[in-house]
Every structure is written in structure tokens, then in C-alpha cells.
mmCIF file of N, CA and C in Angstrom:
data_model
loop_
_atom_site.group_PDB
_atom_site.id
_atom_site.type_symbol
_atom_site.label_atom_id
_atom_site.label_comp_id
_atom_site.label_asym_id
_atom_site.label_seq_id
_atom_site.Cartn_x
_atom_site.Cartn_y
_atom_site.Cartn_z
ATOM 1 N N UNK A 1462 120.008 23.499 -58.641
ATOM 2 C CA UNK A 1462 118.798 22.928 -58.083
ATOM 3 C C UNK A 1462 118.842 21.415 -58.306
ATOM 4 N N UNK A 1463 118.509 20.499 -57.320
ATOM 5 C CA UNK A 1463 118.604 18.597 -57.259
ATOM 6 C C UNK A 1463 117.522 18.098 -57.222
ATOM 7 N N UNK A 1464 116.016 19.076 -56.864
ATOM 8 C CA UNK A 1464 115.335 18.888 -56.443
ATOM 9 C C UNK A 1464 113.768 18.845 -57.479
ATOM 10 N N UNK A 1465 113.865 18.327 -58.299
ATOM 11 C CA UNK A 1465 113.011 18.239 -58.880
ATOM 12 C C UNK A 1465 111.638 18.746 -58.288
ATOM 13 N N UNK A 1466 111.212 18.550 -57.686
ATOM 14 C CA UNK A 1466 109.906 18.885 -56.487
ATOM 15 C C UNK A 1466 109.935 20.475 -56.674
ATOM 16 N N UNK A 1467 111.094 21.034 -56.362
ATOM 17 C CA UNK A 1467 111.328 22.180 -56.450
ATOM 18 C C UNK A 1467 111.080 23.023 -57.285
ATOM 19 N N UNK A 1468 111.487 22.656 -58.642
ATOM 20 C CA UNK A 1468 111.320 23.734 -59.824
ATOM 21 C C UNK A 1468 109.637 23.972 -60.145
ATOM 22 N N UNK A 1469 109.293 24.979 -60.276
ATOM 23 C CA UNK A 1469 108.350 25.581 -60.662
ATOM 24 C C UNK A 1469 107.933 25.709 -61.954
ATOM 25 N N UNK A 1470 107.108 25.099 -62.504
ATOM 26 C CA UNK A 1470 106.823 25.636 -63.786
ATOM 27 C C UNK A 1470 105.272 26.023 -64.037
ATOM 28 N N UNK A 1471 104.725 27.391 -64.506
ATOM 29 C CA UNK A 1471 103.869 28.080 -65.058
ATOM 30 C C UNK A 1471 103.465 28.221 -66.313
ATOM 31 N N UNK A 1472 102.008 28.160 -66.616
ATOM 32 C CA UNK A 1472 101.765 28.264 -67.334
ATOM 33 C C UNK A 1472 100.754 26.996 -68.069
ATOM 34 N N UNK A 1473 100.817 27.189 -69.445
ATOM 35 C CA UNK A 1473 100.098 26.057 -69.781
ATOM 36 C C UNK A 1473 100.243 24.315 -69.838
ATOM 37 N N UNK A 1474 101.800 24.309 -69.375
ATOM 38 C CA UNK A 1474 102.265 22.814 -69.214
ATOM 39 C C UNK A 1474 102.161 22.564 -67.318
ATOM 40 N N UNK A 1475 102.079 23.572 -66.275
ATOM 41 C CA UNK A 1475 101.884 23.493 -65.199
ATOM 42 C C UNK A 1475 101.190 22.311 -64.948
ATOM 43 N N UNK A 1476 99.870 21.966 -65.216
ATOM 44 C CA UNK A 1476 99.308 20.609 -64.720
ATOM 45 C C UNK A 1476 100.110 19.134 -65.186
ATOM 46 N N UNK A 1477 101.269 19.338 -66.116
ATOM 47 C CA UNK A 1477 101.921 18.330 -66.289
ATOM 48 C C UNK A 1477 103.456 17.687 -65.461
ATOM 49 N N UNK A 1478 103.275 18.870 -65.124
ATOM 50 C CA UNK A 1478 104.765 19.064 -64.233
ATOM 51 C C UNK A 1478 104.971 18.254 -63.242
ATOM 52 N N UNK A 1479 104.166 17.821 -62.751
ATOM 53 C CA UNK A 1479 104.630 16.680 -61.164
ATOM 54 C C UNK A 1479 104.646 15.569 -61.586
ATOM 55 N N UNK A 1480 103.813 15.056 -62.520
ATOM 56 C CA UNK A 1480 104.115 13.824 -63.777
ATOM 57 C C UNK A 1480 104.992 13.835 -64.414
ATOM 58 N N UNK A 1481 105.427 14.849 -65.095
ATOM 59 C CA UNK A 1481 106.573 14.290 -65.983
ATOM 60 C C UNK A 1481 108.176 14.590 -64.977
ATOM 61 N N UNK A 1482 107.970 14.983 -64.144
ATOM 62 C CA UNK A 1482 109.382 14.654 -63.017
ATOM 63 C C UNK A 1482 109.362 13.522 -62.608
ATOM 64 N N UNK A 1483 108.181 13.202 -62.013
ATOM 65 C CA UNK A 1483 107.989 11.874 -61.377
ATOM 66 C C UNK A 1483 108.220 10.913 -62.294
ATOM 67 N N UNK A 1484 107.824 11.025 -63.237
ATOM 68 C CA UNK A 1484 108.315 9.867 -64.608
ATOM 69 C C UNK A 1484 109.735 9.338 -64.677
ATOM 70 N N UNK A 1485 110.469 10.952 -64.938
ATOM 71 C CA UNK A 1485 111.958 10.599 -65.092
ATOM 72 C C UNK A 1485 112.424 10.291 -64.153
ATOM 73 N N UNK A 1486 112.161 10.718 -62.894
ATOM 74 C CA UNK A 1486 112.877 9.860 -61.780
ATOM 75 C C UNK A 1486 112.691 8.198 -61.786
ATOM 76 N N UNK A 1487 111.673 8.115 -62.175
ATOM 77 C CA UNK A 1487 111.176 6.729 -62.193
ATOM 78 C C UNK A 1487 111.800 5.675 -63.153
ATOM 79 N N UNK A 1488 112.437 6.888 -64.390
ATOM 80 C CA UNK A 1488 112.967 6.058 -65.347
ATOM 81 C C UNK A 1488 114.158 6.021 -65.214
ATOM 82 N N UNK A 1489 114.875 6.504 -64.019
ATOM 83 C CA UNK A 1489 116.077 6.361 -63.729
ATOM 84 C C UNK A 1489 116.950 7.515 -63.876
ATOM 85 N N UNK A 1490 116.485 8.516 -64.173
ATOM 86 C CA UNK A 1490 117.004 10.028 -64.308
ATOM 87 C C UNK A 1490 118.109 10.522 -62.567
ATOM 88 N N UNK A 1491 118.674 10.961 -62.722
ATOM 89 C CA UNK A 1491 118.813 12.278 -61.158
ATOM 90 C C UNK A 1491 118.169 12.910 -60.995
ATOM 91 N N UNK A 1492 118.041 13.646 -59.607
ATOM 92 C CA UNK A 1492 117.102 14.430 -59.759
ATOM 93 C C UNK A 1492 117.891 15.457 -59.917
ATOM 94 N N UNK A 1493 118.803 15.515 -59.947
ATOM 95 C CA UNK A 1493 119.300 17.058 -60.751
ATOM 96 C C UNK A 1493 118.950 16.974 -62.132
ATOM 97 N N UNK A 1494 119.516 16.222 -63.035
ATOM 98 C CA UNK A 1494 118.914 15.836 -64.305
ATOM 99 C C UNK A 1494 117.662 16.179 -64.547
ATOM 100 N N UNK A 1495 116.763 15.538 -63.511
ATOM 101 C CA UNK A 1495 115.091 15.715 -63.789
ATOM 102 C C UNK A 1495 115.112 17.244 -63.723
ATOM 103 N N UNK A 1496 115.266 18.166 -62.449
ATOM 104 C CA UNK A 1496 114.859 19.329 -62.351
ATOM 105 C C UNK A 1496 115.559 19.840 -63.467
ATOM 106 N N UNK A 1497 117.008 19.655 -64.439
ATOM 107 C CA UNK A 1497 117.192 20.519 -65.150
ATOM 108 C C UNK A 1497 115.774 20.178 -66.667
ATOM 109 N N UNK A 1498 115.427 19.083 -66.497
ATOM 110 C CA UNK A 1498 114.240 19.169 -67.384
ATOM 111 C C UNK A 1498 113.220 19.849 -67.496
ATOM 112 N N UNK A 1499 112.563 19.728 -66.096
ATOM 113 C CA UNK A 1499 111.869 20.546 -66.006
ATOM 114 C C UNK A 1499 112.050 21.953 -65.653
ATOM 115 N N UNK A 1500 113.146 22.420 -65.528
ATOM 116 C CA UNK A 1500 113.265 23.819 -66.066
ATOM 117 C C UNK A 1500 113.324 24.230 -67.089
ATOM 118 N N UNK A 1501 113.451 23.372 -68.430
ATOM 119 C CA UNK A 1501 113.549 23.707 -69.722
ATOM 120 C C UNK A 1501 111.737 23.634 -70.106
ATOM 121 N N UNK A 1502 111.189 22.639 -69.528
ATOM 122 C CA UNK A 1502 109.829 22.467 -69.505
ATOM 123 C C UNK A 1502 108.994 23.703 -68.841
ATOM 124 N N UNK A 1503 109.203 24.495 -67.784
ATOM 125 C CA UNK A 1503 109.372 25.728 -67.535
ATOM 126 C C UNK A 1503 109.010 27.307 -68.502
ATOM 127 N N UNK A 1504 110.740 26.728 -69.188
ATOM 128 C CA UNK A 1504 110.631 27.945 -69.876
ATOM 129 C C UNK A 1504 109.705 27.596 -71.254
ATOM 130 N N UNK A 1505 109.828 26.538 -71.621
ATOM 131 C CA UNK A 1505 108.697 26.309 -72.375
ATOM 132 C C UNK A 1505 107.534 26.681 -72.242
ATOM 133 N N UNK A 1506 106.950 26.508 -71.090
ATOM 134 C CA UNK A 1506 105.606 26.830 -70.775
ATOM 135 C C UNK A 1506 105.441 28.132 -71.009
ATOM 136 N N UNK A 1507 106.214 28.854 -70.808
ATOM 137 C CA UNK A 1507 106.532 30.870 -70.328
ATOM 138 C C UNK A 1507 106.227 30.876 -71.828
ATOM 139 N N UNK A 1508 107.191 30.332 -72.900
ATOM 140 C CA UNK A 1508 107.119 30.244 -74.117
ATOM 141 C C UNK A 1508 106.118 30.682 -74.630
ATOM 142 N N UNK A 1509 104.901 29.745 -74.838
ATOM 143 C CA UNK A 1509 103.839 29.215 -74.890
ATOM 144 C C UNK A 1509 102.709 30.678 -74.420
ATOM 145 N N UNK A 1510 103.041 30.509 -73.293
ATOM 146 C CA UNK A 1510 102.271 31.359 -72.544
ATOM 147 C C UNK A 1510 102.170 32.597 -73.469
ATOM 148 N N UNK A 1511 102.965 33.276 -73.135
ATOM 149 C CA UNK A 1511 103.868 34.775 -74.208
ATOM 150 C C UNK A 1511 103.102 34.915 -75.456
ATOM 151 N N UNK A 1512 102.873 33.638 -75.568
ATOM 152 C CA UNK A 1512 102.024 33.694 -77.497
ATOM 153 C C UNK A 1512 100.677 32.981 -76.815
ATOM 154 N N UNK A 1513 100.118 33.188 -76.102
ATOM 155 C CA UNK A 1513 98.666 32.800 -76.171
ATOM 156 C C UNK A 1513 98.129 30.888 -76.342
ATOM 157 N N UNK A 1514 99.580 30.279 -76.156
ATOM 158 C CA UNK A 1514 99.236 28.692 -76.647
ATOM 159 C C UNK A 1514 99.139 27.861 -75.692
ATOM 160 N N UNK A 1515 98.325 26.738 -75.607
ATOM 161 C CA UNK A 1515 97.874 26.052 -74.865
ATOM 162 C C UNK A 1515 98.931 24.390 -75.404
ATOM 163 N N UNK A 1516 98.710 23.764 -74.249
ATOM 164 C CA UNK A 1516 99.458 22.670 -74.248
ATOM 165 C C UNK A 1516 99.138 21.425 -75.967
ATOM 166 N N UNK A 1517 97.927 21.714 -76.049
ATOM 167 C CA UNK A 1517 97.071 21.520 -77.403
ATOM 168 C C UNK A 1517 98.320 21.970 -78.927
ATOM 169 N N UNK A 1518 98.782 22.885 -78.359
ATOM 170 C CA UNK A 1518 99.275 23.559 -79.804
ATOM 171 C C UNK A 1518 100.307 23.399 -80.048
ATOM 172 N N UNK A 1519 101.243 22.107 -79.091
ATOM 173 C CA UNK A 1519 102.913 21.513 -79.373
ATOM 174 C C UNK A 1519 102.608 21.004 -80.727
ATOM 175 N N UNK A 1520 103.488 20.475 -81.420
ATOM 176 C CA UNK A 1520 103.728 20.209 -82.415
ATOM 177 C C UNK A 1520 104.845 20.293 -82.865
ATOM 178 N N UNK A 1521 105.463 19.257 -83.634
ATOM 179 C CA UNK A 1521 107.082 18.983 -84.095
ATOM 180 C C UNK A 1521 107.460 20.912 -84.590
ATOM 181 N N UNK A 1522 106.744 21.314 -85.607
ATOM 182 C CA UNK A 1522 106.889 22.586 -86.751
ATOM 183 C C UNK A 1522 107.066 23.551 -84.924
ATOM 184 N N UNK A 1523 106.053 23.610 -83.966
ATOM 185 C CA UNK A 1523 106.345 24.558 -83.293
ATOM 186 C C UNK A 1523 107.557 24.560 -82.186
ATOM 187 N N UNK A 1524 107.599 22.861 -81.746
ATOM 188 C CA UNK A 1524 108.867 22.924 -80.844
ATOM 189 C C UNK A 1524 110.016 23.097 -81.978
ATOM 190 N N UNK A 1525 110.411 23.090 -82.528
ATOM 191 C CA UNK A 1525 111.087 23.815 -83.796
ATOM 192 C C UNK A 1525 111.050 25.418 -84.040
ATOM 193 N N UNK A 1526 109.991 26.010 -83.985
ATOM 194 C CA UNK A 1526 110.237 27.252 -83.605
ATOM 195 C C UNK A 1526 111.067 28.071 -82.307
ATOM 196 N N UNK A 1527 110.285 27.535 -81.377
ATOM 197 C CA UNK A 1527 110.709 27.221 -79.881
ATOM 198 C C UNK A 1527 111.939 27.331 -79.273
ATOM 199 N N UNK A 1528 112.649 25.556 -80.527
ATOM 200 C CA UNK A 1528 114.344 25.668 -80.303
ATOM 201 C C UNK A 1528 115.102 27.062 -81.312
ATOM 202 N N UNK A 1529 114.362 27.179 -81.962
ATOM 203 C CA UNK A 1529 115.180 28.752 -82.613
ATOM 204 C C UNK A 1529 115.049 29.870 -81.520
ATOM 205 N N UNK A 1530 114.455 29.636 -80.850
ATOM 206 C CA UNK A 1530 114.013 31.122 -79.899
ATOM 207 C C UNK A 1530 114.975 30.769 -79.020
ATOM 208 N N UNK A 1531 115.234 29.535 -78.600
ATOM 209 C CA UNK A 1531 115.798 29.424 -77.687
ATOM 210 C C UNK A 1531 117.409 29.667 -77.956
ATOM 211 N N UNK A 1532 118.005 28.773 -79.323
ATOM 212 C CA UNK A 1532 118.871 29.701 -79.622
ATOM 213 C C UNK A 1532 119.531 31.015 -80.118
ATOM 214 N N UNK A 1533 118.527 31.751 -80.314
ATOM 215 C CA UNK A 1533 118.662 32.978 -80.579
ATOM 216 C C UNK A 1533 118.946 33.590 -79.462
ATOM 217 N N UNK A 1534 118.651 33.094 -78.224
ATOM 218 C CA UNK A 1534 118.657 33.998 -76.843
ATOM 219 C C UNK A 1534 119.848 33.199 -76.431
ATOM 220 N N UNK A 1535 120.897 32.520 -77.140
ATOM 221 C CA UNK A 1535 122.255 31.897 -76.694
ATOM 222 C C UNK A 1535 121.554 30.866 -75.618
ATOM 223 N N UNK A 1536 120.646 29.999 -75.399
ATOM 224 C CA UNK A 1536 120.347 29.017 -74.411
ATOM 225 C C UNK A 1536 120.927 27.807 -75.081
ATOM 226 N N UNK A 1537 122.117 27.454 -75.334
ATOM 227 C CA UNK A 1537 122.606 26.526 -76.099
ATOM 228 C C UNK A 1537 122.642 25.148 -75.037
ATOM 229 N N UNK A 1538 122.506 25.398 -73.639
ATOM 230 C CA UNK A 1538 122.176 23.899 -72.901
ATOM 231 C C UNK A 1538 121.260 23.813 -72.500
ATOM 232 N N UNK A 1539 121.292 22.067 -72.344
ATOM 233 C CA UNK A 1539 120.016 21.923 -72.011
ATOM 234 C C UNK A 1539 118.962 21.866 -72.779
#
């Protein structure tokens, strides 16, 4: 996917999603680059979602949880 515009993300980071693509493009990103962000931003959200948490409840201790989940499920890129 190149298309940043494209990727979909649900959930409780959804209202942030067309901003923070638009950002990185802006900051000089690809947009392949960007969309692979926001697919990680994505599954984050799903994350989140799954446990009842709102965009309110990031925090260093939980995106730290987060990246353990994520490597536990072998998502080692990205």
C-alpha cells in the first residue's frame, strides 16, 4: 500500500488518522512510509480497542506493553 489516504484505521485513534499522515507527508516521509505508519497506528488502535482504552490511556508503561504484544505475535517490523 503507497497510499496513505488509503489505510484505514479504527477505533479509538481513528479521529487522528488523517492528521497524523498528513503530518508525515508534510515532514517529508513517502507515502509508502507514511501508510506503513499508519498501519502500525491501525493496529494500535484495534489494540486499544480489544481492552476497552481510549486514546486518553497511551502512556510510555502502556505503549510498552503494546510493543510486547506486538512481539509476542512475531510483528518484529515496523
Amino acid at each position: 500500500m503507497r497510499d496513505p489516504s488509503r489505510v484505514g484505521v479504527a477505533g479509538p485513534l481513528e479521529p487522528y488518522a488523517e492528521g497524523f499522515g498528513g503530518e508525515l507527508v508534510a515532514l517529508g516521509y513517502s507515502p509508502g512510509v507514511a501508510a506503513l505508519h499508519l498501519q502500525v497506528m491501525g493496529h494500535l488502535s484495534g489494540w486499544l480497542a480489544s481492552r476497552s482504552l481510549d486514546a486518553t490511556a497511551l502512556t510510555p508503561a502502556l505503549v510498552d506493553r503494546y510493543l510486547a504484544d506486538r512481539r509476542s505475535l512475531r510483528c518484529r517490523s515496523h
